[in-house]
Short mmCIF file of C-alpha atoms and ligand atoms in Angstrom, two decimals:
data_model
loop_
_atom_site.label_atom_id
_atom_site.label_comp_id
_atom_site.label_asym_id
_atom_site.label_seq_id
_atom_site.Cartn_x
_atom_site.Cartn_y
_atom_site.Cartn_z
CA MET A 195 -12.32 25.91 -4.15
CA SER A 196 -9.53 26.42 -0.56
CA SER A 197 -6.01 27.33 -2.07
CA SER A 198 -4.97 23.99 0.23
CA VAL A 199 -7.44 21.17 -1.44
CA SER A 200 -6.34 22.62 -5.07
CA GLU A 201 -2.68 23.06 -3.86
CA ASP A 202 -2.81 19.85 -2.94
CA ARG A 203 -3.95 17.72 -5.70
CA ASN A 204 -1.04 20.06 -7.50
CA VAL A 205 1.01 17.96 -5.86
CA PHE A 206 -0.63 14.02 -6.29
CA GLN A 207 -0.08 15.55 -10.54
CA LYS A 208 3.03 15.70 -8.94
CA ILE A 209 3.63 12.60 -7.78
CA ILE A 210 1.88 10.86 -10.70
CA SER A 211 4.77 12.47 -13.13
CA HIS A 212 7.61 11.80 -10.76
CA ALA A 213 6.59 7.75 -10.98
CA LYS A 214 6.39 7.65 -14.74
CA GLU A 215 9.03 9.73 -15.23
CA TYR A 216 12.02 8.63 -12.41
CA GLY A 217 10.63 4.35 -13.35
CA PHE A 218 8.34 3.54 -10.17
CA VAL A 219 4.89 3.28 -11.82
CA PHE A 220 3.54 2.53 -15.55
CA PRO A 221 0.23 3.16 -16.39
CA SER A 222 -0.71 -0.64 -18.04
CA SER A 223 -0.79 -1.16 -21.81
CA GLU A 224 -0.07 2.65 -21.59
CA ILE A 225 1.29 2.27 -26.56
CA TYR A 226 -2.52 1.16 -26.34
CA ASP A 227 -3.64 4.34 -24.44
CA GLY A 228 -3.56 2.58 -20.82
CA LEU A 229 -5.98 0.02 -19.34
CA ALA A 230 -8.10 1.54 -16.18
CA ALA A 231 -7.63 0.69 -12.75
CA VAL A 232 -4.92 -0.78 -13.77
CA TYR A 233 -0.91 -0.69 -13.82
CA ASP A 234 2.82 -1.96 -13.92
CA TYR A 235 6.04 -1.11 -11.84
CA GLY A 236 8.67 -0.06 -13.40
CA GLU A 237 12.60 -0.03 -11.73
CA TYR A 238 12.87 1.48 -8.99
CA GLY A 239 8.96 1.38 -8.13
CA VAL A 240 9.98 -2.62 -8.16
CA GLU A 241 12.28 -2.31 -5.94
CA LEU A 242 11.18 -0.01 -3.68
CA LYS A 243 7.32 -2.43 -3.27
CA ASN A 244 9.44 -5.34 -2.81
CA ASN A 245 11.30 -3.67 -0.36
CA ILE A 246 8.41 -2.40 1.86
CA LYS A 247 6.70 -6.73 1.16
CA GLN A 248 9.69 -8.03 2.62
CA LEU A 249 9.55 -5.75 5.17
CA TRP A 250 5.98 -6.76 6.42
CA TRP A 251 6.86 -10.22 6.04
CA LYS A 252 10.19 -10.17 7.91
CA THR A 253 7.51 -7.87 10.84
CA MET A 254 4.78 -10.54 10.43
CA THR A 255 6.36 -13.85 10.38
CA GLN A 256 9.96 -14.18 10.79
CA LEU A 257 9.65 -11.53 14.21
CA ASN A 258 6.69 -13.56 15.78
CA ASP A 259 7.38 -16.94 16.86
CA ASN A 260 3.84 -18.67 16.06
CA ILE A 261 3.55 -16.66 12.53
CA VAL A 262 3.97 -18.58 9.64
CA GLY A 263 3.88 -17.72 6.17
CA ILE A 264 2.43 -19.43 2.91
CA ASP A 265 1.61 -18.82 -1.00
CA ALA A 266 -1.99 -20.44 -1.62
CA ALA A 267 -2.77 -20.31 -5.54
CA ILE A 268 -4.93 -17.00 -7.39
CA PHE A 269 -7.64 -19.55 -8.39
CA MET A 270 -9.38 -21.86 -5.37
CA HIS A 271 -12.76 -23.96 -6.05
CA PRO A 272 -15.93 -21.54 -6.75
CA LEU A 273 -17.06 -22.51 -3.64
CA THR A 274 -14.77 -21.31 -1.98
CA TRP A 275 -16.73 -18.19 -3.25
CA LYS A 276 -19.61 -18.83 -2.11
CA ALA A 277 -18.55 -19.99 1.56
CA SER A 278 -16.73 -16.72 1.80
CA GLY A 279 -20.33 -14.27 1.37
CA HIS A 280 -18.25 -12.70 -1.77
CA VAL A 281 -20.85 -14.50 -4.52
CA ASP A 282 -24.04 -12.93 -2.63
CA GLY A 283 -22.59 -10.48 -0.89
CA PHE A 284 -19.38 -9.26 -1.82
CA SER A 285 -21.27 -5.30 -3.70
CA ASP A 286 -21.55 -2.51 -4.24
CA PRO A 287 -24.51 0.25 -4.83
CA MET A 288 -23.89 2.28 -8.12
CA ILE A 289 -26.09 3.94 -10.15
CA ASP A 290 -26.11 4.91 -13.61
CA ASN A 291 -26.19 8.22 -15.21
CA LYS A 292 -29.25 7.93 -18.58
CA ASP A 293 -27.55 10.57 -20.07
CA SER A 294 -23.76 9.39 -20.01
CA GLN A 295 -23.91 6.30 -19.18
CA LYS A 296 -21.93 6.69 -16.66
CA ARG A 297 -21.56 4.32 -13.70
CA TYR A 298 -20.51 5.04 -9.94
CA ARG A 299 -20.78 3.85 -6.75
CA VAL A 300 -23.38 5.76 -4.44
CA ASP A 301 -21.50 6.39 -1.93
CA HIS A 302 -18.93 7.95 -3.77
CA LEU A 303 -20.82 10.75 -4.89
CA ILE A 304 -22.46 11.00 -1.74
CA GLU A 305 -19.26 11.28 -0.48
CA ALA A 306 -17.98 13.94 -3.08
CA ARG A 307 -20.88 15.89 -1.88
CA ALA A 308 -20.20 15.81 1.52
CA ASP A 309 -16.20 17.22 0.75
CA GLU A 310 -18.39 20.43 -1.39
CA LEU A 311 -20.13 21.81 1.90
CA THR A 312 -17.38 20.58 3.61
CA LEU A 313 -15.77 22.98 2.37
CA ALA A 314 -18.80 25.72 2.08
CA GLY A 315 -17.83 25.87 5.56
CA LYS A 316 -21.02 23.53 6.45
CA ASN A 317 -19.37 20.77 8.32
CA GLY A 318 -23.08 20.07 10.10
CA ASP A 319 -24.41 20.01 6.68
CA ALA A 320 -21.51 17.46 5.73
CA GLU A 321 -21.75 15.64 9.11
CA ARG A 322 -25.25 15.10 8.75
CA LEU A 323 -25.20 13.62 5.24
CA LEU A 324 -22.63 11.39 5.68
CA GLU A 325 -24.78 9.79 8.80
CA ARG A 326 -27.97 9.31 7.16
CA MET A 327 -26.44 7.77 3.95
CA ASN A 328 -24.75 5.95 6.64
CA LYS A 329 -27.88 4.78 7.42
CA TYR A 330 -28.84 3.69 4.78
CA LEU A 331 -26.09 1.39 3.26
CA ALA A 332 -26.21 -0.21 6.79
CA LYS A 333 -30.02 -1.09 5.94
CA GLU A 334 -29.69 -1.06 2.51
CA GLU A 335 -32.53 1.40 1.80
CA PHE A 336 -31.50 2.05 -1.51
CA GLY A 337 -35.51 4.04 -2.68
CA LYS A 338 -34.16 6.69 0.70
CA LEU A 339 -30.87 6.86 -0.38
CA LYS A 340 -31.80 7.96 -4.39
CA ASP A 341 -34.14 10.03 -2.46
CA LEU A 342 -31.06 12.28 -0.46
CA MET A 343 -29.25 12.37 -4.02
CA ASP A 344 -31.98 13.69 -5.41
CA ALA A 345 -32.23 16.06 -2.07
CA GLU A 346 -29.19 16.73 -2.04
CA LYS A 347 -29.05 17.72 -6.08
CA ILE A 348 -26.54 15.65 -7.23
CA VAL A 349 -25.57 15.40 -11.40
CA CYS A 350 -23.00 13.23 -13.24
CA GLN A 351 -20.01 14.89 -13.77
CA VAL A 352 -20.32 14.17 -17.05
CA SER A 353 -23.70 15.02 -18.01
CA LYS A 354 -24.49 17.60 -15.64
CA THR A 355 -27.40 16.73 -15.10
CA ALA A 356 -29.67 14.49 -12.34
CA ASN A 357 -31.25 11.67 -14.41
CA TRP A 358 -30.77 9.18 -12.64
CA THR A 359 -30.95 4.57 -12.32
CA ASP A 360 -32.25 3.10 -9.33
CA ILE A 361 -29.24 1.89 -7.55
CA ARG A 362 -28.20 -1.21 -8.12
CA GLN A 363 -25.74 -3.18 -6.41
CA PHE A 364 -23.20 -4.50 -8.14
CA ASN A 365 -20.61 -7.57 -7.33
CA LEU A 366 -17.28 -6.94 -7.76
CA MET A 367 -15.56 -10.41 -8.62
CA PHE A 368 -13.75 -11.14 -11.85
CA SER A 369 -15.04 -14.50 -13.47
CA THR A 370 -13.55 -16.95 -15.89
CA GLU A 371 -13.55 -20.08 -16.89
CA VAL A 372 -11.26 -23.14 -16.13
CA GLY A 373 -11.48 -26.32 -18.77
CA ALA A 374 -11.04 -27.68 -22.34
CA VAL A 375 -13.87 -27.71 -23.62
CA ALA A 376 -16.77 -24.74 -23.72
CA GLU A 377 -19.60 -27.06 -21.99
CA ASP A 378 -17.51 -28.82 -19.07
CA ALA A 379 -15.79 -25.47 -18.58
CA SER A 380 -17.61 -23.92 -14.81
CA LYS A 381 -17.06 -20.54 -14.24
CA ILE A 382 -14.17 -19.78 -11.45
CA TYR A 383 -13.44 -15.90 -9.64
CA LEU A 384 -10.14 -14.44 -10.09
CA ARG A 385 -9.89 -14.28 -5.71
CA PRO A 386 -11.42 -10.58 -4.44
CA GLU A 387 -8.72 -10.67 -1.21
CA THR A 388 -6.10 -13.34 -0.04
CA ALA A 389 -8.00 -13.71 3.44
CA GLN A 390 -9.47 -17.49 1.85
CA GLY A 391 -6.15 -18.99 0.38
CA ILE A 392 -5.44 -18.95 4.47
CA PHE A 393 -8.60 -20.05 5.58
CA VAL A 394 -9.09 -23.24 3.79
CA ASN A 395 -5.23 -23.89 5.00
CA PHE A 396 -5.82 -23.46 8.04
CA LEU A 397 -5.57 -27.27 9.28
CA ASN A 398 -2.50 -27.80 6.92
CA VAL A 399 -0.72 -25.90 8.53
CA GLN A 400 -1.95 -26.44 11.54
CA LYS A 401 -1.07 -29.54 11.24
CA SER A 402 2.05 -29.78 9.48
CA GLY A 403 3.86 -26.47 11.26
CA ARG A 404 2.48 -28.45 14.73
CA MET A 405 0.64 -24.96 15.28
CA LYS A 406 -0.60 -24.39 18.51
CA ILE A 407 -3.29 -21.16 18.99
CA PRO A 408 -2.99 -18.72 19.57
CA PHE A 409 -1.59 -18.37 16.15
CA GLY A 410 -1.12 -17.13 12.44
CA ILE A 411 -1.08 -17.19 8.74
CA ALA A 412 0.19 -14.20 6.76
CA GLN A 413 0.06 -14.59 2.64
CA ILE A 414 1.28 -11.44 -0.30
CA GLY A 415 -0.41 -12.11 -3.46
CA LYS A 416 -2.12 -10.94 -6.06
CA ALA A 417 -6.26 -9.90 -4.99
CA PHE A 418 -8.74 -8.46 -8.06
CA ARG A 419 -11.73 -6.44 -7.51
CA ASN A 420 -13.31 -4.87 -10.65
CA GLU A 421 -13.74 -2.06 -9.12
CA ILE A 422 -16.20 0.17 -10.87
CA VAL A 423 -14.96 3.69 -9.95
CA ALA A 424 -10.86 3.82 -10.78
CA ARG A 425 -10.03 6.79 -9.04
CA GLN A 426 -6.98 8.17 -7.62
CA PHE A 427 -3.68 6.31 -9.30
CA ILE A 428 -2.84 3.58 -7.54
CA PHE A 429 -5.35 3.84 -4.50
CA ARG A 430 -7.90 2.18 -6.28
CA MET A 431 -6.44 -0.85 -8.93
CA ARG A 432 -8.79 -3.59 -10.97
CA GLU A 433 -5.80 -5.68 -9.86
CA PHE A 434 -3.55 -5.31 -6.66
CA GLU A 435 -1.44 -6.79 -4.05
CA GLN A 436 -2.56 -7.33 -0.34
CA MET A 437 -0.29 -8.77 2.58
CA GLU A 438 -2.49 -10.09 5.33
CA MET A 439 -2.19 -12.04 8.65
CA GLN A 440 -4.53 -14.58 9.66
CA PHE A 441 -4.74 -14.70 13.23
CA PHE A 442 -6.65 -17.40 14.89
CA VAL A 443 -7.48 -17.60 19.05
CA ARG A 444 -10.05 -18.74 21.53
CA PRO A 445 -13.09 -17.61 21.13
CA GLY A 446 -14.13 -15.09 23.38
CA THR A 447 -10.67 -13.72 23.28
CA GLU A 448 -11.07 -12.43 20.12
CA MET A 449 -10.86 -8.07 21.09
CA GLU A 450 -8.18 -8.66 23.17
CA TRP A 451 -6.20 -9.53 20.33
CA TYR A 452 -7.72 -7.21 17.80
CA ASN A 453 -6.48 -4.32 19.74
CA LYS A 454 -3.61 -5.82 20.69
CA TRP A 455 -3.14 -5.84 16.60
CA LYS A 456 -4.84 -3.08 15.25
CA GLN A 457 -1.77 -1.23 18.08
CA THR A 458 0.82 -3.05 16.64
CA ARG A 459 0.32 -2.86 12.96
CA LEU A 460 -0.49 1.16 13.23
CA GLN A 461 2.99 1.04 14.31
CA TRP A 462 4.19 -0.28 11.57
CA HIS A 463 3.31 2.46 9.30
CA LYS A 464 4.65 5.39 11.78
CA ALA A 465 8.12 2.88 11.74
CA LEU A 466 8.08 2.97 8.02
CA GLY A 467 8.17 6.48 8.43
CA LEU A 468 4.57 7.89 8.24
CA PRO A 469 4.16 10.61 11.24
CA SER A 470 1.50 10.16 13.26
CA ASP A 471 -0.58 13.09 12.91
CA LYS A 472 -1.12 11.67 8.61
CA LEU A 473 -1.96 8.30 10.59
CA LYS A 474 -5.49 7.68 12.65
CA PHE A 475 -7.72 4.56 12.85
CA HIS A 476 -11.48 5.26 11.36
CA ASP A 477 -13.84 3.30 13.32
CA HIS A 478 -16.75 1.07 10.81
CA GLU A 479 -19.88 2.10 10.97
CA LYS A 480 -21.44 -0.69 8.63
CA LEU A 481 -19.30 -3.72 10.02
CA ALA A 482 -18.72 -6.11 7.51
CA HIS A 483 -20.69 -9.01 6.65
CA TYR A 484 -18.55 -11.67 8.82
CA ALA A 485 -16.58 -8.91 10.90
CA ASN A 486 -18.01 -8.71 14.59
CA ALA A 487 -15.39 -5.31 14.95
CA ALA A 488 -13.68 -3.32 12.71
CA VAL A 489 -11.24 0.00 12.15
CA ASP A 490 -9.81 1.29 8.72
CA ILE A 491 -5.60 1.97 9.18
CA GLU A 492 -5.76 5.64 7.46
CA TYR A 493 -3.10 7.64 6.26
CA GLU A 494 -4.19 11.41 4.92
CA PHE A 495 -2.70 11.49 0.77
CA PRO A 496 -3.19 14.60 -0.61
CA PHE A 497 -6.41 13.47 -1.60
CA GLY A 498 -7.51 13.42 1.94
CA PHE A 499 -7.77 10.38 5.16
CA LYS A 500 -8.21 6.88 3.16
CA GLU A 501 -8.03 3.70 4.59
CA ILE A 502 -4.31 1.85 3.96
CA GLU A 503 -5.04 -1.30 6.62
CA GLY A 504 -7.89 -2.40 7.67
CA ILE A 505 -8.28 -4.66 10.91
CA HIS A 506 -11.12 -7.28 10.92
CA SER A 507 -12.75 -9.43 13.95
CA ARG A 508 -13.84 -11.79 11.28
CA THR A 509 -14.70 -14.22 14.11
CA ASP A 510 -15.42 -17.93 13.34
CA PHE A 511 -18.09 -17.06 10.35
CA ASP A 512 -15.04 -17.85 7.11
CA LEU A 513 -14.39 -20.77 8.84
CA LYS A 514 -18.25 -22.26 9.96
CA ASN A 515 -18.96 -21.76 6.39
CA HIS A 516 -15.64 -23.79 4.94
CA GLN A 517 -16.93 -26.68 7.56
CA GLN A 518 -20.82 -26.52 6.07
CA LEU A 519 -20.02 -26.26 2.44
CA SER A 520 -17.28 -28.62 2.52
CA GLY A 521 -18.51 -31.07 5.52
CA LYS A 522 -14.48 -31.24 6.45
CA LYS A 523 -14.61 -30.19 10.03
CA GLN A 524 -12.29 -26.54 11.03
CA GLN A 525 -12.03 -27.27 14.01
CA TYR A 526 -9.11 -27.05 16.93
CA PHE A 527 -8.48 -29.21 19.68
CA ASP A 528 -7.05 -27.00 22.71
CA ALA A 529 -5.71 -29.55 24.84
CA GLU A 530 -4.81 -27.02 28.08
CA LEU A 531 -9.69 -26.69 27.46
CA ASN A 532 -9.99 -30.49 26.18
CA GLN A 533 -11.71 -28.56 24.00
CA ASN A 534 -12.81 -28.59 20.67
CA TYR A 535 -13.72 -25.39 19.33
CA ILE A 536 -13.40 -23.33 15.40
CA PRO A 537 -11.54 -20.52 16.72
CA TYR A 538 -11.67 -16.96 15.78
CA VAL A 539 -10.18 -14.75 13.69
CA VAL A 540 -8.80 -11.56 13.26
CA GLU A 541 -7.57 -9.87 10.16
CA THR A 542 -5.15 -7.90 9.53
CA SER A 543 -4.75 -6.87 5.77
CA VAL A 544 -2.75 -4.16 4.43
CA GLY A 545 -2.61 -3.01 0.01
CA ALA A 546 1.12 -2.90 -0.74
CA ASP A 547 0.26 -0.63 -3.26
CA ARG A 548 -2.02 1.78 -0.86
CA ALA A 549 1.34 1.11 1.44
CA PHE A 550 3.76 2.06 -1.51
CA LEU A 551 1.12 5.38 -2.53
CA ALA A 552 1.60 5.66 1.48
CA VAL A 553 5.19 6.16 0.95
CA MET A 554 5.55 7.80 -1.89
CA CYS A 555 3.44 10.64 -1.39
CA ASN A 556 5.22 11.46 2.00
CA ALA A 557 8.32 11.00 0.67
CA TYR A 558 7.32 12.82 -1.84
CA GLN A 559 9.71 16.58 -1.22
CA GLU A 560 10.39 19.66 -2.53
CA GLU A 561 13.96 21.85 -0.85
CA THR A 562 13.66 25.65 -1.91
CA VAL A 563 18.06 25.78 -1.86
CA THR A 564 19.68 29.16 -3.07
CA GLN A 565 23.13 29.18 -4.37
CA THR A 566 25.27 32.07 -4.56
CA SER A 567 27.58 32.17 -7.37
CA LYS A 568 30.45 34.92 -8.52
CA THR A 569 29.45 35.96 -12.21
CA GLU A 570 32.22 37.27 -14.25
CA ASP A 571 32.55 41.01 -13.34
CA GLY A 572 33.46 39.08 -9.64
CA THR A 573 30.44 40.08 -8.36
CA GLU A 574 28.18 37.53 -6.29
CA LYS A 575 25.21 36.82 -7.49
CA ASN A 576 22.09 34.48 -5.64
CA GLU A 577 19.78 31.93 -7.72
CA THR A 578 17.66 29.73 -5.97
CA LYS A 579 16.28 26.61 -7.72
CA THR A 580 14.71 24.23 -6.21
CA ARG A 581 15.85 20.13 -4.97
CA ILE A 582 13.39 17.40 -5.23
CA PHE A 583 14.07 14.33 -3.59
CA LEU A 584 12.49 11.57 -2.58
CA GLN A 585 13.20 11.11 1.14
CA LEU A 586 12.78 7.41 2.03
CA HIS A 587 13.38 5.36 4.81
CA PRO A 588 16.99 3.91 4.06
CA CYS A 589 15.31 0.65 4.38
CA ILE A 590 13.04 0.75 1.43
CA ALA A 591 14.97 3.19 -0.80
CA PRO A 592 15.17 0.86 -4.31
CA ILE A 593 19.02 2.02 -4.68
CA LYS A 594 20.76 1.96 -1.51
CA VAL A 595 24.27 3.40 -2.60
CA ALA A 596 25.45 4.89 -5.88
CA VAL A 597 29.20 5.20 -6.51
CA PHE A 598 30.51 7.58 -9.19
CA PRO A 599 34.42 7.97 -10.40
CA LEU A 600 34.78 11.87 -9.99
CA VAL A 601 36.35 11.04 -13.93
CA LYS A 602 36.52 8.56 -16.16
CA LYS A 603 39.70 7.75 -16.26
CA ASP A 604 43.44 8.17 -14.46
CA GLY A 605 41.98 4.45 -12.84
CA LEU A 606 39.62 6.69 -10.95
CA PRO A 607 36.80 4.11 -11.91
CA GLU A 608 38.48 1.41 -11.54
CA LYS A 609 39.44 1.72 -7.71
CA ALA A 610 35.21 3.02 -7.69
CA LYS A 611 34.04 -0.21 -9.21
CA GLU A 612 36.34 -2.19 -6.79
CA ILE A 613 33.46 -0.45 -4.24
CA ILE A 614 30.84 -1.57 -6.02
CA GLU A 615 32.21 -5.09 -5.93
CA LEU A 616 32.62 -4.47 -1.89
CA LEU A 617 29.80 -3.78 -1.61
CA LYS A 618 26.96 -4.92 -3.99
CA TYR A 619 26.86 -9.00 -2.44
CA ASP A 620 24.67 -7.12 1.02
CA PHE A 621 22.92 -3.72 -0.77
CA ASN A 622 21.07 -2.91 -4.26
CA VAL A 623 23.77 -0.03 -5.42
CA VAL A 624 24.75 1.48 -8.82
CA TYR A 625 27.98 2.90 -10.47
CA GLU A 626 27.62 5.98 -12.34
CA GLU A 627 29.56 7.77 -14.62
CA ARG A 628 28.24 10.20 -16.84
CA ASP A 629 27.01 13.94 -16.24
CA SER A 630 28.60 16.06 -13.61
CA VAL A 631 28.79 15.03 -9.91
CA GLY A 632 25.69 17.24 -9.54
CA LYS A 633 23.44 15.77 -12.02
CA ARG A 634 24.56 12.50 -10.39
CA TYR A 635 23.35 13.67 -7.01
CA THR A 636 20.02 14.99 -8.69
CA ARG A 637 19.00 11.75 -10.30
CA GLN A 638 19.56 9.85 -7.37
CA ASP A 639 17.66 12.78 -5.34
CA LEU A 640 15.01 12.02 -6.95
CA ILE A 641 15.27 8.18 -7.09
CA GLY A 642 15.90 8.54 -3.09
CA THR A 643 18.87 6.28 -3.16
CA PRO A 644 20.07 7.57 0.81
CA PHE A 645 23.91 8.00 -0.31
CA CYS A 646 25.64 8.54 -3.39
CA VAL A 647 29.76 7.79 -2.20
CA THR A 648 32.40 9.64 -5.35
CA VAL A 649 36.03 8.61 -5.97
CA ASP A 650 38.73 11.24 -6.41
CA TYR A 651 42.41 11.26 -6.96
CA GLU A 652 43.52 10.99 -3.47
CA SER A 653 40.90 7.46 -2.82
CA LEU A 654 43.40 6.18 -4.49
CA THR A 655 46.38 7.23 -1.94
CA ASP A 656 44.93 7.61 0.86
CA ASN A 657 41.94 5.14 0.67
CA MET A 658 39.05 7.10 1.79
CA VAL A 659 36.40 8.67 -0.79
CA THR A 660 33.28 11.63 0.15
CA VAL A 661 29.98 9.94 0.70
CA ARG A 662 26.92 12.07 0.28
CA PHE A 663 24.14 11.58 2.01
CA ARG A 664 20.87 12.82 0.42
CA ASP A 665 17.90 14.26 3.57
CA THR A 666 21.12 16.45 4.12
CA THR A 667 23.19 16.85 1.32
CA GLU A 668 26.28 16.58 3.69
CA GLN A 669 29.60 15.13 2.67
CA LYS A 670 31.63 13.69 4.88
CA ARG A 671 35.00 11.88 4.69
CA ILE A 672 35.69 8.05 5.25
CA ALA A 673 37.35 5.03 5.05
CA ILE A 674 37.04 2.86 2.28
CA LYS A 675 37.40 -0.35 5.36
CA GLU A 676 34.47 1.35 6.74
CA LEU A 677 31.86 1.64 4.04
CA HIS A 678 30.10 -1.30 4.68
CA SER A 679 29.38 -0.87 8.12
CA LEU A 680 27.94 2.27 8.05
CA VAL A 681 25.80 1.42 4.68
CA ALA A 682 24.40 -2.06 6.83
CA ASN A 683 23.47 -0.33 9.84
CA GLU A 684 21.23 3.01 8.45
CA VAL A 685 19.14 0.21 6.36
CA SER A 686 18.40 -2.86 8.17
CA PHE A 687 15.75 -3.85 9.07
CA LYS A 688 16.47 -3.16 13.06
CA ARG A 689 16.82 0.38 12.76
CA ILE A 690 12.76 -0.71 12.12
CA PHE A 691 11.72 -3.69 14.05
CA GLU A 692 13.37 -1.72 17.05
CA LYS A 693 10.90 0.63 16.84
CA ILE A 694 7.89 -1.70 16.17
P1 ATP B 974 -12.15 0.13 -0.50
O1 ATP B 974 -13.30 0.68 0.91
O2 ATP B 974 -11.31 1.26 0.02
O3 ATP B 974 -12.78 -0.31 -1.25
P2 ATP B 974 -11.39 -2.08 1.50
O4 ATP B 974 -12.61 -1.89 2.76
O5 ATP B 974 -12.77 -2.95 0.78
O6 ATP B 974 -11.49 -0.87 0.77
P3 ATP B 974 -10.31 -4.48 2.53
O7 ATP B 974 -11.54 -5.41 1.36
O8 ATP B 974 -10.56 -4.27 3.36
O9 ATP B 974 -10.87 -2.69 1.82
O10 ATP B 974 -8.65 -5.29 1.98
C1 ATP B 974 -8.03 -4.88 2.40
C2 ATP B 974 -6.63 -3.45 2.12
O11 ATP B 974 -6.50 -4.22 0.52
C3 ATP B 974 -7.34 -2.08 2.03
O12 ATP B 974 -6.83 -1.94 3.08
C4 ATP B 974 -6.27 -1.85 0.80
O13 ATP B 974 -4.86 -1.35 1.71
C5 ATP B 974 -6.70 -2.58 0.03
N1 ATP B 974 -7.81 -2.83 -0.78
C6 ATP B 974 -8.59 -3.44 -1.43
N2 ATP B 974 -9.18 -2.61 -2.57
C7 ATP B 974 -7.65 -2.17 -3.40
C8 ATP B 974 -8.21 -1.69 -4.56
N3 ATP B 974 -9.31 -1.69 -5.32
N4 ATP B 974 -6.50 -1.02 -5.00
C9 ATP B 974 -5.83 -1.06 -4.28
N5 ATP B 974 -5.31 -1.70 -2.74
C10 ATP B 974 -6.69 -2.19 -2.39
#
């Protein structure tokens, strides 16, 4: 294994530990040893995630005069999932190892083998392997996929044997029952995507909002998938959150809009602070049952380039099927063309949790700092320390400003609390008086607070404070009355919008 891969794994482990230790993400029901692929957001995590969601919401709805938002229920009529194709087609090819009883996604096993080949310098073999896998997956040729696994001698990580079952499709939807009496109860599903809540409300919104094509409907909400392979922390969860937008267009214009949304969405991730060289497009080779074009935006996580957002040209697949199954027309009257039609749809779908993870991975910084100090006999001593900080864009940082009195007496806490009062209605701020100022800086660095404000004795007379900037650790003396505008300017979403 190359050192860079093990270093990256190491970094990822550090990020996971950091997320837990500093209140970003906890394993669900941890006191019972957790629940696989389910996580809870802690006190700073929820702030960061809410900021990311709010930024998406504002970008998609309030910055576009032809996109509005909704909030549909998680439970939907079961026919919804028949129409969408999820009852019959939302499955992954799975295989079980007979010795360990472990179940795997076949594409994950083959991809892992391809990674091994790449690491061994056999890039050509890896590419050919993935090419064949994609071909067989696209045609659902499971016999040939199994032969491919045999030829590559792929074994189970646990039992180390190749004693596999046949490959089978496994539906990813969770089901439950509604109704008080068992006999009357009917099976319903936890939605595996938020998109269908938008489709079934297409005409409601079009009419109530008097929307004219092209227009979009956006939604943020929970989605549930019984993911078999639970790995990579919050990258693949069984309960997660999606931020989806369906853009309804005239048939025939969908590719134009698809290309536009591709670029706009890539730009959003860059504006959030993800660097260009860590983002790329990945065109789908195997198109989903509903799409005539599809691309992923991938981010380079410490475990490789992986999808954070999907952009799909979904044709009229969903609305047409809902029209057929519900018997209700899902048409739009285009006054310019004097024509009725079922609109085509371009979808942008990003996982709030994956965006969160990309942001955390990108923000985590370790910096070596050398400090010179004098020993008792007057000789100088150099000490190297590691400074860990989260370089989050100030717009999404959980806490914007931390205010410290230099000491806990002589009116300094009161002065610091006046500053809190000045800022707290517009920004998330904290007051902190425990430990040394240096330790308080460290604590704020670890959660990514962009500004620390220290009130000292001089502040009582000159009404100035020391502002310390997270990324540079630079300190500046500024007037208390200028604090609000300094922070407002740095944390305003406008700074991000200007780049989109
Ligand atoms: P994958 O191939 O990784 O399973 P997908 O192609 O099935 O993802 P989509 O159905 O396109 O994903 O969903 C849109 C977005 O929802 C994804 O880009 C991702 O950010 C998010 N998402 C999907 N599944 C999960 C999951 N299990 N956990 C967290 N986020 C998810």
